[in-house]
Coordinates of C-alpha atoms and ligand atoms in Angstrom, one line a residue:
M285 CA 74.7 186.9 150.8
K286 CA 77.5 184.8 149.3
F287 CA 78.9 187.6 147.3
T288 CA 78.9 190.0 150.4
S289 CA 80.9 187.4 152.4
L290 CA 83.4 187.1 149.5
F291 CA 83.8 190.9 149.5
I292 CA 84.6 190.9 153.2
L293 CA 87.1 188.2 152.6
S294 CA 89.0 190.4 150.2
F295 CA 90.7 191.9 153.1
L296 CA 92.5 188.8 154.1
S297 CA 95.4 187.5 152.2
L298 CA 95.0 185.7 149.0
S299 CA 96.2 182.3 150.2
A300 CA 93.6 182.4 152.9
I301 CA 90.7 182.9 150.5
A302 CA 91.6 180.6 147.7
Q303 CA 88.7 178.0 147.4
H304 CA 87.6 178.8 151.0
G305 CA 85.0 176.0 151.7
Y306 CA 85.0 174.7 148.2
W307 CA 83.8 171.1 147.5
Q308 CA 83.0 169.1 144.5
Q309 CA 81.3 165.8 143.7
R310 CA 83.1 162.9 141.9
A311 CA 82.1 160.2 139.4
E312 CA 83.8 157.2 138.3
Y313 CA 82.3 155.6 135.2
T314 CA 82.9 152.3 133.7
M315 CA 80.9 151.6 130.5
D316 CA 80.6 148.6 128.3
I317 CA 79.2 149.5 124.9
D318 CA 78.0 147.1 122.2
F319 CA 77.7 149.1 119.1
N320 CA 75.5 148.0 116.1
A321 CA 76.4 150.0 112.9
E322 CA 73.5 148.3 111.2
N323 CA 70.7 150.0 112.9
N324 CA 72.8 152.7 114.6
Q325 CA 71.9 151.5 118.1
Y326 CA 74.1 150.7 120.9
S327 CA 73.4 148.7 124.3
G328 CA 75.3 150.0 127.2
N329 CA 76.1 148.9 130.7
Q330 CA 77.1 151.7 133.0
E331 CA 78.7 151.3 136.5
L332 CA 79.0 154.6 138.2
T333 CA 80.6 155.2 141.6
Y334 CA 79.3 158.4 142.9
F335 CA 81.0 160.2 145.7
N336 CA 78.7 162.8 147.6
N337 CA 81.5 165.2 148.8
S338 CA 78.7 167.9 149.6
P339 CA 77.8 168.8 153.1
D340 CA 74.1 167.8 152.0
T341 CA 72.1 164.7 152.1
L342 CA 70.8 163.8 148.6
V343 CA 67.4 162.2 148.3
A344 CA 67.2 162.3 144.5
V345 CA 69.7 162.3 141.6
Y346 CA 69.4 163.1 138.0
F347 CA 70.9 161.9 134.8
H348 CA 71.1 163.6 131.4
L349 CA 69.7 161.7 128.4
Y350 CA 70.8 164.1 125.8
P351 CA 69.8 162.0 122.7
N352 CA 66.1 162.4 123.7
A353 CA 66.4 166.1 122.5
F354 CA 66.2 164.7 118.9
Q355 CA 62.7 163.7 118.9
P356 CA 59.6 165.8 117.4
G357 CA 58.1 167.9 120.2
S358 CA 61.2 167.9 122.5
M359 CA 62.1 171.2 124.1
M360 CA 64.9 171.6 121.7
D361 CA 62.7 171.2 118.8
V362 CA 59.9 173.6 120.0
R363 CA 62.6 176.2 121.1
S364 CA 64.2 176.0 117.6
R365 CA 60.8 176.4 115.9
S366 CA 59.7 179.4 118.1
I367 CA 62.9 181.4 118.6
E368 CA 63.1 184.5 116.3
D369 CA 66.6 183.6 114.8
P370 CA 66.8 179.8 114.8
D371 CA 70.2 178.1 114.4
S372 CA 70.2 177.1 110.7
R373 CA 71.6 173.7 111.6
V374 CA 68.5 172.8 113.7
G375 CA 65.6 175.0 112.3
S376 CA 62.6 172.5 111.9
R377 CA 64.7 169.4 111.2
I378 CA 63.9 167.8 114.5
A379 CA 60.1 167.9 113.9
A380 CA 60.6 165.9 110.6
L381 CA 62.6 163.0 112.1
T382 CA 61.3 159.6 111.3
P383 CA 61.5 157.0 114.1
E384 CA 64.7 155.5 112.7
E385 CA 66.3 159.0 112.5
Q386 CA 65.5 160.0 116.0
G387 CA 67.7 159.8 118.9
F388 CA 67.0 158.2 122.2
I389 CA 68.3 156.6 125.4
K390 CA 66.0 154.0 127.0
V391 CA 66.8 153.0 130.5
N392 CA 66.1 149.2 130.9
S393 CA 67.2 148.9 134.6
L394 CA 68.7 151.0 137.2
E395 CA 70.0 150.0 140.7
M396 CA 71.8 151.7 143.6
N397 CA 74.1 149.4 145.7
G398 CA 72.3 146.4 144.2
N399 CA 68.9 147.5 144.9
S400 CA 66.6 148.6 141.9
L401 CA 65.3 152.2 141.8
D402 CA 62.2 154.0 140.8
Y403 CA 62.8 156.6 138.0
E404 CA 61.0 158.7 135.6
V405 CA 62.2 160.0 132.2
S406 CA 61.3 163.7 131.5
G407 CA 62.4 164.6 128.2
T408 CA 66.2 164.8 128.3
I409 CA 66.4 164.3 132.2
L410 CA 66.1 161.1 134.1
E411 CA 64.7 161.8 137.6
V412 CA 65.6 159.3 140.1
M413 CA 64.1 159.1 143.7
L414 CA 66.3 157.4 146.1
D415 CA 64.8 155.0 148.7
K416 CA 68.0 155.5 150.7
P417 CA 69.5 159.0 150.9
I418 CA 73.2 159.6 150.1
L419 CA 74.7 161.0 153.1
P420 CA 77.5 163.5 153.2
G421 CA 80.9 162.1 152.6
K422 CA 79.4 158.8 151.3
K423 CA 79.8 156.9 148.0
V424 CA 77.4 154.7 146.3
K425 CA 77.3 152.5 143.1
F426 CA 74.6 153.0 140.4
E427 CA 74.3 150.3 137.8
M428 CA 72.2 151.0 134.6
D429 CA 71.5 149.0 131.5
F430 CA 70.4 151.1 128.6
L431 CA 69.8 151.1 124.9
G432 CA 70.7 154.2 122.7
Q433 CA 70.0 155.2 119.2
V434 CA 72.2 157.7 117.3
P435 CA 70.0 160.3 115.7
V436 CA 70.9 161.7 112.2
Q437 CA 73.5 164.6 112.8
I438 CA 71.5 167.8 113.6
R439 CA 73.2 169.6 116.4
R440 CA 76.7 168.5 117.8
S441 CA 76.2 164.8 117.8
G442 CA 74.7 162.2 115.4
R443 CA 75.4 160.0 112.4
D444 CA 76.3 161.0 108.9
N445 CA 77.1 164.5 109.2
K446 CA 77.2 166.8 106.2
E447 CA 80.8 165.8 105.5
G448 CA 80.0 162.1 105.5
V449 CA 81.5 161.4 108.9
A450 CA 79.7 158.2 110.2
Y451 CA 79.4 158.8 114.1
S452 CA 80.0 162.0 116.1
M453 CA 79.3 160.6 119.6
S454 CA 78.9 163.5 121.9
Q455 CA 76.3 163.7 124.8
W456 CA 75.7 160.1 124.0
Y457 CA 75.5 158.3 127.4
P458 CA 73.5 158.6 130.6
K459 CA 75.4 161.4 132.3
M460 CA 75.0 162.2 136.0
A461 CA 73.9 165.8 136.4
E462 CA 76.2 167.9 138.5
Y463 CA 75.3 168.9 142.1
D464 CA 77.5 171.9 143.4
R465 CA 77.5 174.7 145.7
Y466 CA 74.6 176.2 143.8
G467 CA 72.5 172.9 143.9
W468 CA 71.4 170.6 141.1
H469 CA 71.9 171.3 137.4
A470 CA 69.4 169.1 135.9
D471 CA 68.9 171.4 132.9
P472 CA 67.0 170.1 129.9
Y473 CA 68.9 170.0 126.7
I474 CA 67.5 172.8 124.6
S475 CA 70.5 174.0 122.8
R476 CA 73.4 175.0 125.1
E477 CA 75.6 174.2 127.1
F478 CA 77.2 171.7 129.5
H479 CA 78.3 171.1 133.0
G480 CA 79.6 167.7 134.3
V481 CA 80.8 166.0 137.4
W482 CA 84.6 165.7 137.8
G483 CA 86.0 162.1 137.6
D484 CA 87.3 159.2 135.7
F485 CA 86.0 157.3 132.6
N486 CA 86.7 153.7 131.5
V487 CA 84.8 153.3 128.3
N488 CA 84.9 150.0 126.3
I489 CA 83.4 150.1 122.9
S490 CA 82.8 147.0 120.8
I491 CA 82.2 147.9 117.2
D492 CA 82.8 146.7 113.5
S493 CA 86.5 146.3 113.1
A494 CA 86.3 148.5 110.0
Y495 CA 85.9 151.7 111.9
T496 CA 88.7 153.9 113.2
L497 CA 87.9 155.6 116.5
G498 CA 89.1 158.7 118.2
G499 CA 88.1 160.2 121.4
T500 CA 88.6 161.5 125.0
G501 CA 91.2 159.8 127.0
V502 CA 94.0 157.4 126.2
L503 CA 93.5 154.0 124.3
Q504 CA 94.5 151.3 126.6
N505 CA 94.9 148.4 124.1
P506 CA 96.6 149.7 121.0
K507 CA 97.9 146.4 119.9
E508 CA 94.3 144.9 119.8
V509 CA 92.9 147.5 117.5
G510 CA 95.7 149.1 115.4
H511 CA 94.1 151.8 113.2
G512 CA 97.3 154.0 113.8
Y513 CA 97.5 153.7 117.6
A514 CA 100.1 150.9 117.8
Q515 CA 103.8 151.8 117.6
P516 CA 105.9 150.7 114.7
G517 CA 107.3 147.3 115.5
D518 CA 104.6 146.4 118.0
K519 CA 103.4 142.7 118.0
M520 CA 99.7 143.1 117.1
K521 CA 97.1 141.0 118.7
L522 CA 94.1 141.8 116.4
P523 CA 91.0 139.6 117.4
D524 CA 89.6 137.3 114.8
G525 CA 85.8 138.3 115.0
A526 CA 84.0 141.0 113.1
K527 CA 84.2 143.5 116.0
F528 CA 87.2 145.1 117.8
L529 CA 86.9 146.2 121.5
W530 CA 88.3 149.6 122.0
K531 CA 89.3 150.4 125.6
F532 CA 89.5 154.1 126.4
K533 CA 90.6 155.5 129.9
A534 CA 90.3 159.2 130.7
E535 CA 91.3 160.6 134.2
N536 CA 90.2 163.9 135.7
V537 CA 87.7 164.9 133.1
H538 CA 84.0 165.8 133.1
D539 CA 82.7 164.3 129.9
F540 CA 83.6 161.7 127.2
V541 CA 83.3 162.2 123.4
W542 CA 84.2 159.7 120.6
A543 CA 83.7 159.5 116.9
A544 CA 84.1 156.7 114.3
D545 CA 84.5 156.5 110.6
K546 CA 85.7 153.8 108.1
N547 CA 87.5 156.3 106.1
Y548 CA 89.6 158.2 108.8
I549 CA 93.3 158.8 108.2
H550 CA 95.0 158.9 111.8
D551 CA 98.1 160.8 112.2
V552 CA 99.9 161.5 115.4
A553 CA 102.3 164.5 116.3
K554 CA 104.2 165.2 119.5
A555 CA 104.4 168.5 121.3
D556 CA 106.4 169.7 124.3
N557 CA 106.0 167.9 127.8
G558 CA 105.3 164.5 126.1
L559 CA 101.9 165.6 124.7
T560 CA 100.5 163.4 122.0
I561 CA 98.2 165.0 119.4
H562 CA 96.0 162.8 117.3
F563 CA 94.4 163.8 113.9
L564 CA 91.6 161.9 112.5
Y565 CA 90.2 163.1 109.2
K566 CA 88.5 161.7 106.0
D567 CA 90.9 160.2 103.4
E568 CA 89.9 162.7 100.8
P569 CA 92.2 164.4 98.4
D570 CA 90.7 167.9 98.7
I571 CA 91.3 168.2 102.5
Y572 CA 94.5 166.2 102.8
E573 CA 97.0 169.0 102.4
N574 CA 95.4 171.3 104.9
W575 CA 95.1 168.6 107.5
Q576 CA 98.8 167.9 107.0
K577 CA 99.7 171.5 107.5
L578 CA 97.4 171.8 110.5
Q579 CA 99.7 169.4 112.4
E580 CA 102.6 171.7 112.7
Y581 CA 100.3 174.7 113.8
S582 CA 98.8 172.4 116.4
V583 CA 102.2 171.6 118.0
K584 CA 103.0 175.4 118.0
L585 CA 99.6 176.1 119.4
F586 CA 99.9 173.8 122.3
N587 CA 103.4 174.8 123.1
F588 CA 102.6 178.7 123.2
A589 CA 99.4 178.1 125.0
S590 CA 101.0 176.0 127.8
A591 CA 103.7 178.6 128.3
T592 CA 101.3 181.5 128.2
F593 CA 98.1 180.3 129.9
G594 CA 99.4 177.3 132.1
Q595 CA 100.6 173.8 131.2
Y596 CA 98.0 171.7 129.3
P597 CA 97.3 169.0 132.1
W598 CA 96.7 165.7 130.1
S599 CA 99.0 163.5 128.0
H600 CA 96.8 163.3 124.9
Y601 CA 94.4 165.5 122.7
S602 CA 92.5 164.5 119.6
I603 CA 91.4 166.7 116.8
I604 CA 88.7 164.8 115.0
Q605 CA 86.7 165.7 111.9
G606 CA 83.0 165.4 112.9
G607 CA 80.1 167.3 114.3
D608 CA 78.6 170.5 112.6
G609 CA 81.2 173.2 113.1
G610 CA 83.4 173.2 116.2
M611 CA 82.9 171.8 119.6
E612 CA 85.1 171.2 122.6
Y613 CA 85.3 168.3 124.8
P614 CA 87.9 167.1 127.4
M615 CA 91.0 166.1 125.7
A616 CA 89.3 166.2 122.1
T617 CA 87.4 168.3 119.7
L618 CA 85.0 167.6 116.8
I619 CA 85.3 170.1 113.9
T620 CA 84.2 170.1 110.4
G621 CA 87.2 169.6 108.2
Q622 CA 86.3 170.9 104.6
R623 CA 87.9 174.3 105.3
S624 CA 90.5 176.6 103.9
L625 CA 93.8 176.3 105.9
G626 CA 93.1 179.6 107.7
S627 CA 89.6 178.5 108.7
L628 CA 90.8 175.1 109.8
V629 CA 93.6 176.5 112.1
G630 CA 91.1 179.1 113.3
V631 CA 88.6 176.6 114.5
T632 CA 91.2 174.4 115.9
V633 CA 92.8 177.2 117.9
H634 CA 89.4 178.1 119.4
E635 CA 88.5 174.6 120.2
V636 CA 91.9 173.6 121.7
M637 CA 91.8 176.9 123.8
H638 CA 88.8 175.5 125.4
S639 CA 91.1 172.8 127.0
W640 CA 91.9 175.7 129.4
Y641 CA 88.6 177.4 129.5
Q642 CA 86.1 174.5 129.8
G643 CA 88.2 171.4 129.8
A644 CA 90.2 172.3 132.9
L645 CA 88.6 175.3 134.3
A646 CA 85.1 173.7 134.1
T647 CA 82.8 176.8 134.8
N648 CA 79.2 176.0 134.5
E649 CA 78.6 176.9 130.8
G650 CA 74.8 177.2 131.4
Y651 CA 75.2 179.9 133.9
Y652 CA 78.3 181.6 132.5
P653 CA 78.7 180.8 128.9
W654 CA 81.0 183.9 128.6
M655 CA 83.5 182.4 131.0
D656 CA 84.3 179.6 128.5
E657 CA 83.6 181.4 125.3
G658 CA 84.8 184.9 126.2
F659 CA 88.1 183.6 127.8
T660 CA 88.6 181.3 124.8
E661 CA 88.1 184.2 122.4
F662 CA 90.6 186.3 124.3
A663 CA 93.2 183.6 124.6
G664 CA 92.6 182.4 120.9
S665 CA 93.2 185.9 119.7
K666 CA 96.6 185.9 121.4
V667 CA 97.4 182.4 119.8
M668 CA 96.4 183.5 116.4
S669 CA 98.8 186.5 116.6
H670 CA 101.6 184.2 117.7
L671 CA 100.9 181.9 114.8
F672 CA 100.3 184.3 112.0
N673 CA 101.2 187.9 113.0
P674 CA 103.7 187.9 116.0
D675 CA 104.4 191.7 115.8
E676 CA 100.7 192.7 116.2
D677 CA 99.6 194.4 119.5
T678 CA 97.4 191.7 120.9
R679 CA 96.0 193.6 123.8
R680 CA 92.8 194.5 122.0
G681 CA 91.2 191.4 120.4
R682 CA 88.7 191.4 117.4
F683 CA 85.8 190.6 119.7
Y684 CA 85.3 194.4 120.7
D685 CA 83.4 194.9 117.4
S686 CA 81.1 192.1 118.1
Y687 CA 80.2 193.5 121.4
L688 CA 79.8 197.1 120.0
N689 CA 77.6 195.9 117.2
L690 CA 75.5 194.2 119.8
V691 CA 75.1 197.4 121.7
N692 CA 74.0 199.2 118.6
S693 CA 71.6 196.4 117.7
G694 CA 69.4 197.2 120.6
K695 CA 69.1 193.4 121.5
E696 CA 71.6 193.3 124.3
E697 CA 70.7 191.3 127.3
P698 CA 72.7 191.0 130.6
M699 CA 75.6 188.7 130.2
A700 CA 74.6 187.1 133.4
T701 CA 71.5 185.6 131.6
R702 CA 71.7 181.9 131.4
G703 CA 72.6 180.5 128.0
D704 CA 69.2 178.9 127.3
Y705 CA 67.3 182.0 128.5
F706 CA 68.5 184.5 126.0
K707 CA 65.7 185.8 123.8
T708 CA 67.7 185.4 120.7
N709 CA 70.6 183.3 119.4
Y710 CA 72.4 186.5 118.3
A711 CA 72.2 188.1 121.7
Y712 CA 73.6 184.9 123.3
G713 CA 76.4 184.7 120.9
A714 CA 77.4 188.3 120.9
A715 CA 77.3 188.3 124.8
A716 CA 79.1 185.1 125.3
Y717 CA 81.9 185.4 122.7
G718 CA 82.0 189.2 122.1
K719 CA 81.3 190.9 125.4
G720 CA 82.8 188.0 127.3
G721 CA 86.1 188.6 125.4
V722 CA 85.8 192.3 126.2
F723 CA 85.4 191.3 129.9
V724 CA 88.8 189.8 129.8
G725 CA 90.6 192.3 127.3
Q726 CA 89.2 195.3 129.2
L727 CA 90.5 193.9 132.5
G728 CA 94.0 194.4 131.0
Y729 CA 93.1 198.0 130.5
I730 CA 92.2 198.4 134.1
V731 CA 94.9 196.4 135.8
G732 CA 97.5 196.3 133.1
D733 CA 98.2 193.6 130.6
D734 CA 101.1 192.1 132.3
V735 CA 99.1 191.8 135.6
L736 CA 96.2 190.3 133.6
M737 CA 98.4 187.7 132.0
R738 CA 99.8 186.8 135.3
S739 CA 96.4 186.4 136.8
L740 CA 95.2 184.2 134.1
K741 CA 98.1 181.8 134.8
R742 CA 97.4 181.9 138.5
Y743 CA 93.7 181.4 137.8
F744 CA 94.3 178.2 135.7
N745 CA 96.8 176.8 138.4
T746 CA 94.5 177.6 141.3
W747 CA 91.3 176.4 139.7
K748 CA 92.1 173.7 137.1
F749 CA 90.0 170.5 137.6
K750 CA 87.3 172.5 139.4
H751 CA 84.3 174.6 138.8
P752 CA 85.2 178.3 139.2
D753 CA 82.6 181.0 139.1
P754 CA 83.0 184.7 138.1
Y755 CA 84.1 185.8 141.7
D756 CA 86.6 183.1 141.9
F757 CA 88.3 184.6 138.8
I758 CA 88.0 188.2 139.9
R759 CA 89.4 187.4 143.3
I760 CA 92.6 186.2 141.7
V761 CA 92.8 189.4 139.6
E762 CA 92.2 191.4 142.6
G763 CA 95.0 189.6 144.6
E764 CA 97.5 190.1 141.6
S765 CA 96.5 193.7 141.1
G766 CA 95.9 195.0 144.5
M767 CA 92.7 196.5 143.3
Q768 CA 89.0 195.9 144.2
L769 CA 87.0 194.9 141.1
D770 CA 83.5 194.0 142.4
W771 CA 82.1 197.1 140.7
Y772 CA 83.4 195.7 137.4
I773 CA 81.7 192.3 137.8
S774 CA 78.5 194.0 138.7
Y775 CA 78.3 196.3 135.7
M776 CA 79.6 193.8 133.1
L777 CA 77.5 190.9 134.3
S778 CA 74.3 192.1 135.7
T779 CA 73.6 195.2 133.6
T780 CA 73.7 196.4 130.0
E781 CA 75.1 199.8 131.2
K782 CA 77.5 201.3 128.7
I783 CA 80.9 203.1 128.8
D784 CA 81.3 206.5 127.1
Y785 CA 83.8 209.2 128.3
A786 CA 84.4 212.4 126.6
I787 CA 86.9 215.3 126.7
K788 CA 84.5 218.2 127.8
R789 CA 86.8 221.2 127.9
V790 CA 90.5 222.3 127.7
E791 CA 91.4 225.9 128.9
A792 CA 94.5 227.9 129.8
R793 CA 94.9 229.1 133.4
N794 CA 97.9 231.3 133.9
N795 CA 100.7 229.1 132.6
E796 CA 98.8 225.9 133.3
T797 CA 96.1 223.9 131.4
I798 CA 92.9 222.6 132.8
I799 CA 91.5 219.5 131.2
A800 CA 87.9 218.5 132.1
L801 CA 86.4 215.1 131.3
E802 CA 83.0 213.8 131.4
R803 CA 81.3 210.5 132.1
V804 CA 78.5 210.4 129.5
E805 CA 77.1 206.9 130.0
Q806 CA 76.4 205.1 133.2
M807 CA 79.3 202.6 133.8
P808 CA 82.4 204.1 135.4
M809 CA 85.9 203.2 134.5
P810 CA 89.4 204.4 135.3
I811 CA 90.8 206.6 132.5
D812 CA 94.0 206.3 130.6
L813 CA 94.8 209.6 128.7
N814 CA 97.7 210.6 126.5
I815 CA 98.8 214.1 125.9
T816 CA 101.1 214.7 123.0
Y817 CA 103.1 217.9 123.2
R818 CA 104.3 219.9 120.3
D819 CA 107.9 219.1 121.3
G820 CA 107.2 215.4 120.6
Y821 CA 106.9 214.4 124.2
E822 CA 104.0 212.0 125.1
E823 CA 102.6 212.0 128.6
V824 CA 100.5 209.1 129.8
I825 CA 98.0 210.0 132.5
N826 CA 96.0 207.6 134.6
I827 CA 93.0 208.4 136.6
P828 CA 91.9 205.8 139.1
M829 CA 88.5 205.4 140.8
T830 CA 88.0 205.7 144.5
I831 CA 86.2 202.3 144.5
M832 CA 89.3 200.4 143.1
R833 CA 91.3 201.2 146.2
G834 CA 94.3 201.0 144.0
E835 CA 95.6 202.0 140.6
K836 CA 98.0 200.7 138.0
N837 CA 101.4 202.3 138.0
A838 CA 103.0 201.0 134.9
E839 CA 102.2 198.6 131.9
D840 CA 104.7 197.2 129.6
D841 CA 107.3 199.5 131.0
T842 CA 105.2 202.7 130.3
K843 CA 105.2 205.0 133.4
F844 CA 102.0 206.8 134.2
T845 CA 101.4 210.1 135.9
V846 CA 98.7 209.0 138.4
K847 CA 96.1 211.7 139.2
D848 CA 93.7 211.9 142.1
D849 CA 90.9 209.3 142.2
W850 CA 87.7 210.0 140.4
Q851 CA 84.5 209.5 142.6
W852 CA 82.1 207.7 140.3
T853 CA 79.2 209.7 141.7
N854 CA 80.7 212.7 139.9
K855 CA 79.9 213.1 136.3
T856 CA 82.9 215.3 135.5
Y857 CA 86.5 215.5 136.6
S858 CA 89.2 218.1 136.0
F859 CA 92.9 218.2 136.5
S860 CA 95.7 220.6 135.6
I861 CA 99.0 220.0 133.9
A862 CA 101.9 222.4 134.4
R863 CA 102.4 223.3 130.8
S864 CA 100.7 225.9 128.6
I865 CA 97.8 225.1 126.3
G866 CA 99.9 226.3 123.4
E867 CA 102.3 223.4 123.9
I868 CA 99.6 220.8 123.6
E869 CA 99.0 219.1 120.2
K870 CA 96.6 216.3 121.0
I871 CA 94.7 214.7 124.0
E872 CA 93.2 211.3 123.6
I873 CA 91.3 209.0 126.0
D874 CA 92.5 205.4 125.8
P875 CA 94.6 205.3 122.7
S876 CA 94.8 201.4 123.2
Q877 CA 91.0 201.2 122.6
R878 CA 90.8 198.5 125.1
M879 CA 88.1 200.4 127.0
A880 CA 84.8 199.3 125.3
D881 CA 83.7 203.1 124.8
V882 CA 80.6 203.1 122.7
D883 CA 81.3 206.5 121.3
R884 CA 84.9 207.2 120.5
S885 CA 84.2 210.4 118.5
N886 CA 84.4 212.3 121.7
N887 CA 87.7 210.8 122.9
T888 CA 90.2 212.9 121.0
L889 CA 90.9 216.6 120.7
I890 CA 93.4 218.2 118.4
L891 CA 94.4 221.8 119.3
N892 CA 95.1 224.7 116.8
P893 CA 98.6 225.9 117.5
D894 CA 97.8 229.6 116.6
T895 CA 94.4 230.4 118.0
Q896 CA 94.7 227.8 120.9
T897 CA 91.2 226.7 120.1
I898 CA 89.9 223.2 119.6
I899 CA 89.8 222.3 115.9
S900 CA 88.5 218.8 115.9
N901 CA 87.5 216.0 118.1
Ligands
ZN1256 ZN1 83.8 178.0 122.0

């Protein structure tokens, strides 16, 4: 029903529909953490001011206790041992953890507005029944004391990763689950992915003074910790004890990550608009040179991405060696660091682009993993071309092959499948990264690349610091293009229907030529078609569909001859051109190859100049 009403709203002006009726919850965290590096445990006090901005009365709340996933028999453990293609980083490692190697968060006390609450721990979720409900428009204060233990590094977070980074602290604190227009998202931590409440974090970490820390937010007391955060000439006020207290503050984020190692080098670079980029990496000779070179690439990356996709909206970003590959967090990333320069820049580009598609445009990654991974793949492919191959045609990214391989594998599941519910890790990855990238790139084919790029900027500026869903994005593209695109969302998300168009027939009629096309597979698309004449002239034809209620007229200064609409119920479509068949050398459907046509062998015809018969396709 919600979708139907959005569709009706499309007849109103765009300004009238943007975020109509939208609301979101808010969380303000203050956490005091005392970290014991001897036994890898940390005791924490969390004060959370929670704003119920919803129109609903809340009778329960839920917190994520992610570290509990790293215990034998957890849902993550069982899932990893039963899925047909387990993540090699997890496999059966959780089942083998000793008590000292496991992760946990134990809740010692929990109060709301000073009154203690009943709660129950169910795996990675803390279920809290409220004795007084939280009314719409009201805020409450939760206070929790907890004890955490850092597991050995298995997936994303943990201690002593394979490159020897001491602490990769992601998903490490009791985190309020998000309640939004679709309800509660108290999803157990099985493998992927995340969704969080927008708000502010004050995180104070007391830890052995030998550790250098990096993380989300801005360090508030650089003179009291040093480690590369103070300015040259600052009068330092380092404490005498064995521990330093690190005070981080992050505003307008939905998560907080940090990492610590005794052997980090900490470098700083500046990019446009006052952005400070921190680099924290192990002081090891074999990676030093690449991490030095990474810094100039990172500055270029932020400057280009801000100009192309919308201004990066925070003052700091930290690129930190840690974790088990690459993982995005607000204002920071954890990446493994023992890589070739190309791989190091590549993973950095991907994770940094998540600052747009996850950090600021915080779609629910559990519901719509393709909205962060696919958009990031699309944007990352543009950035990589800018950095390494500026003359390349960037309209068709490399992710198309990943999607086409998925189709051929027979393992495809609808892209709308929730991240954790895909049958295989392969189908999840190829849908989220591959088909998700195609979703964006192929929109450029439908509406024109310049309209798409304008739409992406408008999407960012309209929806940053919120939780957009697929229809919020497509409504922006509809506004920019003047087309209706609900059919596109429906086919791409909810089905595994494929695209295949063919040139069926070319024949002479008097002095004209009739060209007949066929839709071979189910999913309908508008058609770009190029005709190359023997005199060297190239005509670009565009065939819109009735259900689009519009068409693209030009793209990158190329003018089209727009033909009559193709009604999708017709499998075939013919049109005539006012030149004889003998003048035609070649006809090709979608030479840009941005339409994800699963069989391109029937897209091209080359005509024999003497016999006027088709000689190849
Ligand atoms: Zn990603």
